[in-house]
Every structure is written in structure tokens, then in C-alpha cells.
Short mmCIF file of the N, C-alpha and C atoms (twelve columns), coordinates in Angstrom:
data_MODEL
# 
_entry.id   MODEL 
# 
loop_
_atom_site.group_PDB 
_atom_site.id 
_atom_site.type_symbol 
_atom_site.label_atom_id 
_atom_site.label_alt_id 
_atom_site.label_comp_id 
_atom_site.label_asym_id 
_atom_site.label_seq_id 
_atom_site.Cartn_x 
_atom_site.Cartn_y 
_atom_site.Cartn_z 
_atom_site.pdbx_PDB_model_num 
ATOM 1   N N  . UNK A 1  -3.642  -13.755 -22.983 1 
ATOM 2   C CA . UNK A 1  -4.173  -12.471 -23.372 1 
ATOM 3   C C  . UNK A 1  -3.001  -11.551 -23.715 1 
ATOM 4   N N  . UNK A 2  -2.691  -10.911 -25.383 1 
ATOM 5   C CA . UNK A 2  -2.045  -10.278 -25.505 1 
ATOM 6   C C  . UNK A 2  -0.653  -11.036 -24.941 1 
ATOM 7   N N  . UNK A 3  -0.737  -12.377 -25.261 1 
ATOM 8   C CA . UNK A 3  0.828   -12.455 -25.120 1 
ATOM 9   C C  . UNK A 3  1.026   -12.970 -23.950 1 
ATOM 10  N N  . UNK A 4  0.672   -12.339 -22.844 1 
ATOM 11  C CA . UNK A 4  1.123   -12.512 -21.294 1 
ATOM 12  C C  . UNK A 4  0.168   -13.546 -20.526 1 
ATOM 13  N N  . UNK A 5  1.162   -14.338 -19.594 1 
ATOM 14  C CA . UNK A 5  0.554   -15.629 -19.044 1 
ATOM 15  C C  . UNK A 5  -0.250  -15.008 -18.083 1 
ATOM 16  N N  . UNK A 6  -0.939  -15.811 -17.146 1 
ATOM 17  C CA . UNK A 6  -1.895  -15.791 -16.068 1 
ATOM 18  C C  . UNK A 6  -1.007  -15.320 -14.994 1 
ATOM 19  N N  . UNK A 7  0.087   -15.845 -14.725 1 
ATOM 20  C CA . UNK A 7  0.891   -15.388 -13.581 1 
ATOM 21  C C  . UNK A 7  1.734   -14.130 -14.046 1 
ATOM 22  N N  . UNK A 8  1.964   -13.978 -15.008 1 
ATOM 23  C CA . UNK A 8  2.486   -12.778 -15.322 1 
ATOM 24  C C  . UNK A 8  1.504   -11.264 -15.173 1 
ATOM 25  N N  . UNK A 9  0.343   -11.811 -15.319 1 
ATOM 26  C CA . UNK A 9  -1.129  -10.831 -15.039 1 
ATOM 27  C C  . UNK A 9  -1.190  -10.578 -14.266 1 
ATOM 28  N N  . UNK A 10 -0.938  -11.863 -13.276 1 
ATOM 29  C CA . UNK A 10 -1.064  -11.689 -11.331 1 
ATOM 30  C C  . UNK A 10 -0.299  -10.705 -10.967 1 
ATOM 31  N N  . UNK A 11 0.979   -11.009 -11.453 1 
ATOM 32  C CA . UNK A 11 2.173   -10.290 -10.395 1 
ATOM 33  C C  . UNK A 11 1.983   -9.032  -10.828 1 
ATOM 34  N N  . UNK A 12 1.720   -8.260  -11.858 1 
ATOM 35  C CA . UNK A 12 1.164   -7.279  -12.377 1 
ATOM 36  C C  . UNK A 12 0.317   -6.464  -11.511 1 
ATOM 37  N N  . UNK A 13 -1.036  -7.073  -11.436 1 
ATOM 38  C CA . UNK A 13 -2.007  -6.876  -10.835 1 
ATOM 39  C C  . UNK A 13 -1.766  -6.716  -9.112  1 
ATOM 40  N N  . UNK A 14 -0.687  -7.247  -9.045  1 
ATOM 41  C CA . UNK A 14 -0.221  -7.460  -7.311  1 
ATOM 42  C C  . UNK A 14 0.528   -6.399  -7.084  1 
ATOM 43  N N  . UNK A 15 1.507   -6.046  -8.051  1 
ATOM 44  C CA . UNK A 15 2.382   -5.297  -8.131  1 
ATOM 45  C C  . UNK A 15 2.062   -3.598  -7.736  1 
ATOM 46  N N  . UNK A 16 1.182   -3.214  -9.198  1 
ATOM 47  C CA . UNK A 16 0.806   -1.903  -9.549  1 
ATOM 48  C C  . UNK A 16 -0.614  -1.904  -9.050  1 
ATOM 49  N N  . UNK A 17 -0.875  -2.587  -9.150  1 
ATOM 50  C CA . UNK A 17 -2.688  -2.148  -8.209  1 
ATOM 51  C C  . UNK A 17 -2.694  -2.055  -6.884  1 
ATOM 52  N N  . UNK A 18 -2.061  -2.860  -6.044  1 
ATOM 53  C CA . UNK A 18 -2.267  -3.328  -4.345  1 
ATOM 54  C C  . UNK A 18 -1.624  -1.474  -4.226  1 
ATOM 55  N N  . UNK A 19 -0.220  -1.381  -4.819  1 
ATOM 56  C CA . UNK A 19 0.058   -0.096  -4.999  1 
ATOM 57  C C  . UNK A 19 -0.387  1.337   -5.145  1 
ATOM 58  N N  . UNK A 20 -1.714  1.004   -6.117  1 
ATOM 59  C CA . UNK A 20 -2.132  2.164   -6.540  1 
ATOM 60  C C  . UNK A 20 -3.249  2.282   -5.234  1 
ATOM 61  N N  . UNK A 21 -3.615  1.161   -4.855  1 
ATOM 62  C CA . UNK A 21 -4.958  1.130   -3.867  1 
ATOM 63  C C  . UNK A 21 -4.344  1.360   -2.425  1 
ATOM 64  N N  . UNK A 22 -3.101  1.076   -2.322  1 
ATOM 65  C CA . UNK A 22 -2.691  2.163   -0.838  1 
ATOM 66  C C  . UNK A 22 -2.700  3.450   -1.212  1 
ATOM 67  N N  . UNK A 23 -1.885  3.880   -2.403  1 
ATOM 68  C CA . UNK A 23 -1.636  4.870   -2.898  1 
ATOM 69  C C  . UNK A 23 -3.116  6.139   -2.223  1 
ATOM 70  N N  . UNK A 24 -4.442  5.276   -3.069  1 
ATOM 71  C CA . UNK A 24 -5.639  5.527   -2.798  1 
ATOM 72  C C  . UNK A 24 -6.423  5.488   -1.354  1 
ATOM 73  N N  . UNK A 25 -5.384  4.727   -0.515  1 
ATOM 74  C CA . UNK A 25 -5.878  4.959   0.989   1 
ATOM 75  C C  . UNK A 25 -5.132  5.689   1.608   1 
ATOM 76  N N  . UNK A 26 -3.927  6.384   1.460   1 
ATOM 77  C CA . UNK A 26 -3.381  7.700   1.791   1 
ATOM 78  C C  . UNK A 26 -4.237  8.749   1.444   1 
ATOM 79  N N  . UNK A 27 -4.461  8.905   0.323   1 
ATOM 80  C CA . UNK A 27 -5.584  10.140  -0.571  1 
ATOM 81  C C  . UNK A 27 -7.328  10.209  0.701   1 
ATOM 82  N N  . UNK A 28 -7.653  8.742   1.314   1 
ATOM 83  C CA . UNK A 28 -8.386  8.764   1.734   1 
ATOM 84  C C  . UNK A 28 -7.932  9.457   3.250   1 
ATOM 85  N N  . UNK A 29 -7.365  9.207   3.927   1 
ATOM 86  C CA . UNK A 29 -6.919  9.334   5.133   1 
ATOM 87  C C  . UNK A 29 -6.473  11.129  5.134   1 
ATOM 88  N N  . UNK A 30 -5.812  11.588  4.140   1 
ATOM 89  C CA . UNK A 30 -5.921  12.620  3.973   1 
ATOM 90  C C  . UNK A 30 -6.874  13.717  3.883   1 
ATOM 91  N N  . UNK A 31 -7.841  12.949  3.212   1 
ATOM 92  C CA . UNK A 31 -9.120  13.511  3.466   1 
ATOM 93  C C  . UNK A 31 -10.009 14.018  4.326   1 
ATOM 94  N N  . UNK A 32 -9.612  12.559  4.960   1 
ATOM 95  C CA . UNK A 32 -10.502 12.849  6.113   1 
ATOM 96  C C  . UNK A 32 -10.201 13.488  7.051   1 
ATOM 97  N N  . UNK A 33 -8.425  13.595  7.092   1 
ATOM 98  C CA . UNK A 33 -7.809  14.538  8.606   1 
ATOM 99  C C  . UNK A 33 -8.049  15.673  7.943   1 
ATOM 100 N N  . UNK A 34 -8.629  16.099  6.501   1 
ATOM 101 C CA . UNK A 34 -8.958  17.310  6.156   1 
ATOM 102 C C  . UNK A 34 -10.517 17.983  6.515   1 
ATOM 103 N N  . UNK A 35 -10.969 16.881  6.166   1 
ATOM 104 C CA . UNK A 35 -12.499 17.222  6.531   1 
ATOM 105 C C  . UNK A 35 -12.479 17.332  7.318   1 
ATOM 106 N N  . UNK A 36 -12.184 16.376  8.484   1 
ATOM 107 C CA . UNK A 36 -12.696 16.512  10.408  1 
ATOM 108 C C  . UNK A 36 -11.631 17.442  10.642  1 
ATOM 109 N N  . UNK A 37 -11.276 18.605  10.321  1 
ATOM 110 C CA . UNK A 37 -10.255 19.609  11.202  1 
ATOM 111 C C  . UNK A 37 -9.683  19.105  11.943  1 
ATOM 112 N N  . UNK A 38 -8.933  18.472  11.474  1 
ATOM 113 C CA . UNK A 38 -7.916  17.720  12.920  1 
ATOM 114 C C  . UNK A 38 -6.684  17.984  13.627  1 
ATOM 115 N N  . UNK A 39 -6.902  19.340  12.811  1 
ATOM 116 C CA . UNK A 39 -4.954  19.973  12.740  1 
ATOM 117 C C  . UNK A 39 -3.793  18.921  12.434  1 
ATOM 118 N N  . UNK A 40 -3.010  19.432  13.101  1 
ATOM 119 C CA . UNK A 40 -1.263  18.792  12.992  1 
ATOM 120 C C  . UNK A 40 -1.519  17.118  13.233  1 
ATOM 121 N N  . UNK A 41 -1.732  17.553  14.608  1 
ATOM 122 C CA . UNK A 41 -1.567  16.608  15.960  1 
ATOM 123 C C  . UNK A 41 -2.582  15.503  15.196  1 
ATOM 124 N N  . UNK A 42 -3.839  16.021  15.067  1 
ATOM 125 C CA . UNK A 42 -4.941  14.831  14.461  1 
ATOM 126 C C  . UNK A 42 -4.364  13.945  13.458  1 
ATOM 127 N N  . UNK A 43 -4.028  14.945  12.521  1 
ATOM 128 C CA . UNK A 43 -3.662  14.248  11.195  1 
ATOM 129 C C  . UNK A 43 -2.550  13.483  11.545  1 
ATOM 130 N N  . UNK A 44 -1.963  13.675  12.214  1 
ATOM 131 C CA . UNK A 44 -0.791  12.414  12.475  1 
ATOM 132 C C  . UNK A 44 -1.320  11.610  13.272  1 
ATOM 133 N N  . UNK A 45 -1.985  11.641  13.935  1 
ATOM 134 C CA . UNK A 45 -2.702  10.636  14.360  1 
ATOM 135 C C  . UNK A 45 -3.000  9.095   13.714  1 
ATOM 136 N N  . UNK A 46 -4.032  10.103  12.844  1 
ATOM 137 C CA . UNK A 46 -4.804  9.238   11.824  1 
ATOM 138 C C  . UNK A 46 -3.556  8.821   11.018  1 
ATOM 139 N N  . UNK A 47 -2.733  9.032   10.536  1 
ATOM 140 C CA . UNK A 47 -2.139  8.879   9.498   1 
ATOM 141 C C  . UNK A 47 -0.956  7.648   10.267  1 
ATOM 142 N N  . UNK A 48 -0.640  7.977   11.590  1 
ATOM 143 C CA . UNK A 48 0.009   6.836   12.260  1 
ATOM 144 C C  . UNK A 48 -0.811  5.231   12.710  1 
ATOM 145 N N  . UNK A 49 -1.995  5.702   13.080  1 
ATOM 146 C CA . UNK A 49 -3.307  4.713   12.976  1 
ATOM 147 C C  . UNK A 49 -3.595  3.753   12.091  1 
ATOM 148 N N  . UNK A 50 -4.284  4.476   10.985  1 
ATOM 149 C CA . UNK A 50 -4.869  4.393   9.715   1 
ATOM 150 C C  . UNK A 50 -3.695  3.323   8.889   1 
ATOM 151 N N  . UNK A 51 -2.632  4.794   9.036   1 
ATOM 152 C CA . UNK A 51 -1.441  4.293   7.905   1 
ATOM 153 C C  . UNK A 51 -0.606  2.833   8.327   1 
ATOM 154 N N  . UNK A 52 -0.357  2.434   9.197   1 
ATOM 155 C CA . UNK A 52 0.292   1.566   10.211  1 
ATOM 156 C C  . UNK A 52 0.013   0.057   9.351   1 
ATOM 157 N N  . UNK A 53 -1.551  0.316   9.272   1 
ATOM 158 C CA . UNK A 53 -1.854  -1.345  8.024   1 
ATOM 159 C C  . UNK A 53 -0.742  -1.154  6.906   1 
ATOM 160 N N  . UNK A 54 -0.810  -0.279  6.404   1 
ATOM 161 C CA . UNK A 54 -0.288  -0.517  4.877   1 
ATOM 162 C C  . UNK A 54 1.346   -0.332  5.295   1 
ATOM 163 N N  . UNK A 55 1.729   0.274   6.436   1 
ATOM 164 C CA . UNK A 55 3.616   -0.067  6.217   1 
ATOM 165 C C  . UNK A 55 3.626   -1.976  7.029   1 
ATOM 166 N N  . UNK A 56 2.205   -2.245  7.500   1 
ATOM 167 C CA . UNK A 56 2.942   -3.705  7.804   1 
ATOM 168 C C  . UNK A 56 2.345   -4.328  6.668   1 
ATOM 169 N N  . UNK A 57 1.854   -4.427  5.958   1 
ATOM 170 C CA . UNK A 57 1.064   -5.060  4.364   1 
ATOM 171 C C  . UNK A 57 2.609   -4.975  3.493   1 
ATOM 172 N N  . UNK A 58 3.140   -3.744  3.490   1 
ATOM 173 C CA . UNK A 58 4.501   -2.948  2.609   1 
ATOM 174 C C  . UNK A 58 5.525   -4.197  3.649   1 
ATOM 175 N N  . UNK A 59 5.634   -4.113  4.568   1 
ATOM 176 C CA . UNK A 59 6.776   -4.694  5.297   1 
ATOM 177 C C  . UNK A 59 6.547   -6.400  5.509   1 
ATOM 178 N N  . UNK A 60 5.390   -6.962  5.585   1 
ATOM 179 C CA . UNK A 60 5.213   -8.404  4.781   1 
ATOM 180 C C  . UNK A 60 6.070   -8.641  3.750   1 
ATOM 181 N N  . UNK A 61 5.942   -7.963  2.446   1 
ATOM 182 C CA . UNK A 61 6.624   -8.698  1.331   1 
ATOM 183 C C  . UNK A 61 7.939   -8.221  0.776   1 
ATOM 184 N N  . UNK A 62 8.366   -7.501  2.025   1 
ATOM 185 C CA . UNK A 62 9.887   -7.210  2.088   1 
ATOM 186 C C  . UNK A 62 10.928  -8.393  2.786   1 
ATOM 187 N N  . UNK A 63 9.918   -8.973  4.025   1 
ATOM 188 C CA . UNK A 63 10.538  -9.667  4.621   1 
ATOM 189 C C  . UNK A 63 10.667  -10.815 3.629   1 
ATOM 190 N N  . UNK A 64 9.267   -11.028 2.991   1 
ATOM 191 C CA . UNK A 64 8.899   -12.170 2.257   1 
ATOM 192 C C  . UNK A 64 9.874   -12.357 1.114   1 
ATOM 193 N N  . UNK A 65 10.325  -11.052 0.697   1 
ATOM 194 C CA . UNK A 65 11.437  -10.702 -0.733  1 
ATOM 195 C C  . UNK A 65 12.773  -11.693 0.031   1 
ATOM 196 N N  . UNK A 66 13.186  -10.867 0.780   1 
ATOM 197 C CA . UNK A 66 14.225  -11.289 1.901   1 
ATOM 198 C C  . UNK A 66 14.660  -12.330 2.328   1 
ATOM 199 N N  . UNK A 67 13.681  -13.081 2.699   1 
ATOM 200 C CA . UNK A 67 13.640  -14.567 3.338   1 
ATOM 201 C C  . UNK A 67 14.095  -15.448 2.476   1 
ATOM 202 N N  . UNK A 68 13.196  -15.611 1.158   1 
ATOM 203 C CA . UNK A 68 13.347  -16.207 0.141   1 
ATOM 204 C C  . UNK A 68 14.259  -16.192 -0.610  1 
ATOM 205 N N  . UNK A 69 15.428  -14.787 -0.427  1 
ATOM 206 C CA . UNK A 69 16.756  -14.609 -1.330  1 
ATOM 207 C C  . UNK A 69 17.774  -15.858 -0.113  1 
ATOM 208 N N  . UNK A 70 17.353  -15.919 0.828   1 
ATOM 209 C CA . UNK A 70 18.441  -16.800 2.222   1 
ATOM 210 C C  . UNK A 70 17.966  -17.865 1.871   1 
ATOM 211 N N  . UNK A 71 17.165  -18.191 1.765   1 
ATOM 212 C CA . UNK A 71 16.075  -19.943 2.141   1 
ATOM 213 C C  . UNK A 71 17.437  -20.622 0.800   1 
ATOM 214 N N  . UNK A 72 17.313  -20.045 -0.174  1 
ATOM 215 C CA . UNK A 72 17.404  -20.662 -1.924  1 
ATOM 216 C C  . UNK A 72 19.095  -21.179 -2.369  1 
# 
């Protein structure tokens, strides 16, 4: 399609989307420590909670970057 292979689509799609869709679960989490009045304290809460998936999702394919530059 347009040139570009199937795996070139993937990594794409892996790349800038998985990205844009944390991106989009910050926006959510924000929200919500907005809606439920949660002040300071709440919102960090949630945001240490909530957010915690996506820095170990983010910190998976760092290690994964990492590993693979030693293994080779």
C-alpha cells in the first residue's frame, strides 16, 4: 500500500498510535482528577496509579531497545 511493506505499517502503527493512545490516556486521567475534584493530592494520586501502566508499557520497550543492542 502506497509503497510501504506490512512491517513497515506495523512499526508505524506501533510507533505513533500506541503513542498517541497513551497520549489519550493522560487527557483521560486528567479529566477525571478534573471532574471528581480531587485537588493536588488526588490528582497525583490518580495520575501515579492510573499513569504507572503506561511508564511500565514505555519502560518494556526501552529495556527491549537495550537488550537487543547487547544480545547482537
Amino acid at each position: 500500500m502506497f509503497g510501504f511493506t506490512e512491517d513497515q505499517i506495523a512499526q508505524f502503527g506501533l510507533t505513533f498510535g500506541v503513542s498517541a493512545f497513551m497520549l489519550y490516556m493522560v487527557f483521560i486521567i486528567f479529566q477525571l482528577a478534573r471532574e471528581s475534584k480531587a485537588g493536588k493530592f488526588g490528582a497525583f494520586v490518580l495520575f501515579l496509579a492510573l499513569g504507572f501502566g503506561l511508564v511500565g508499557f514505555a519502560a518494556k520497550g526501552l529495556i527491549k531497545y537495550f537488550m537487543s543492542g547487547i544480545s547482537e
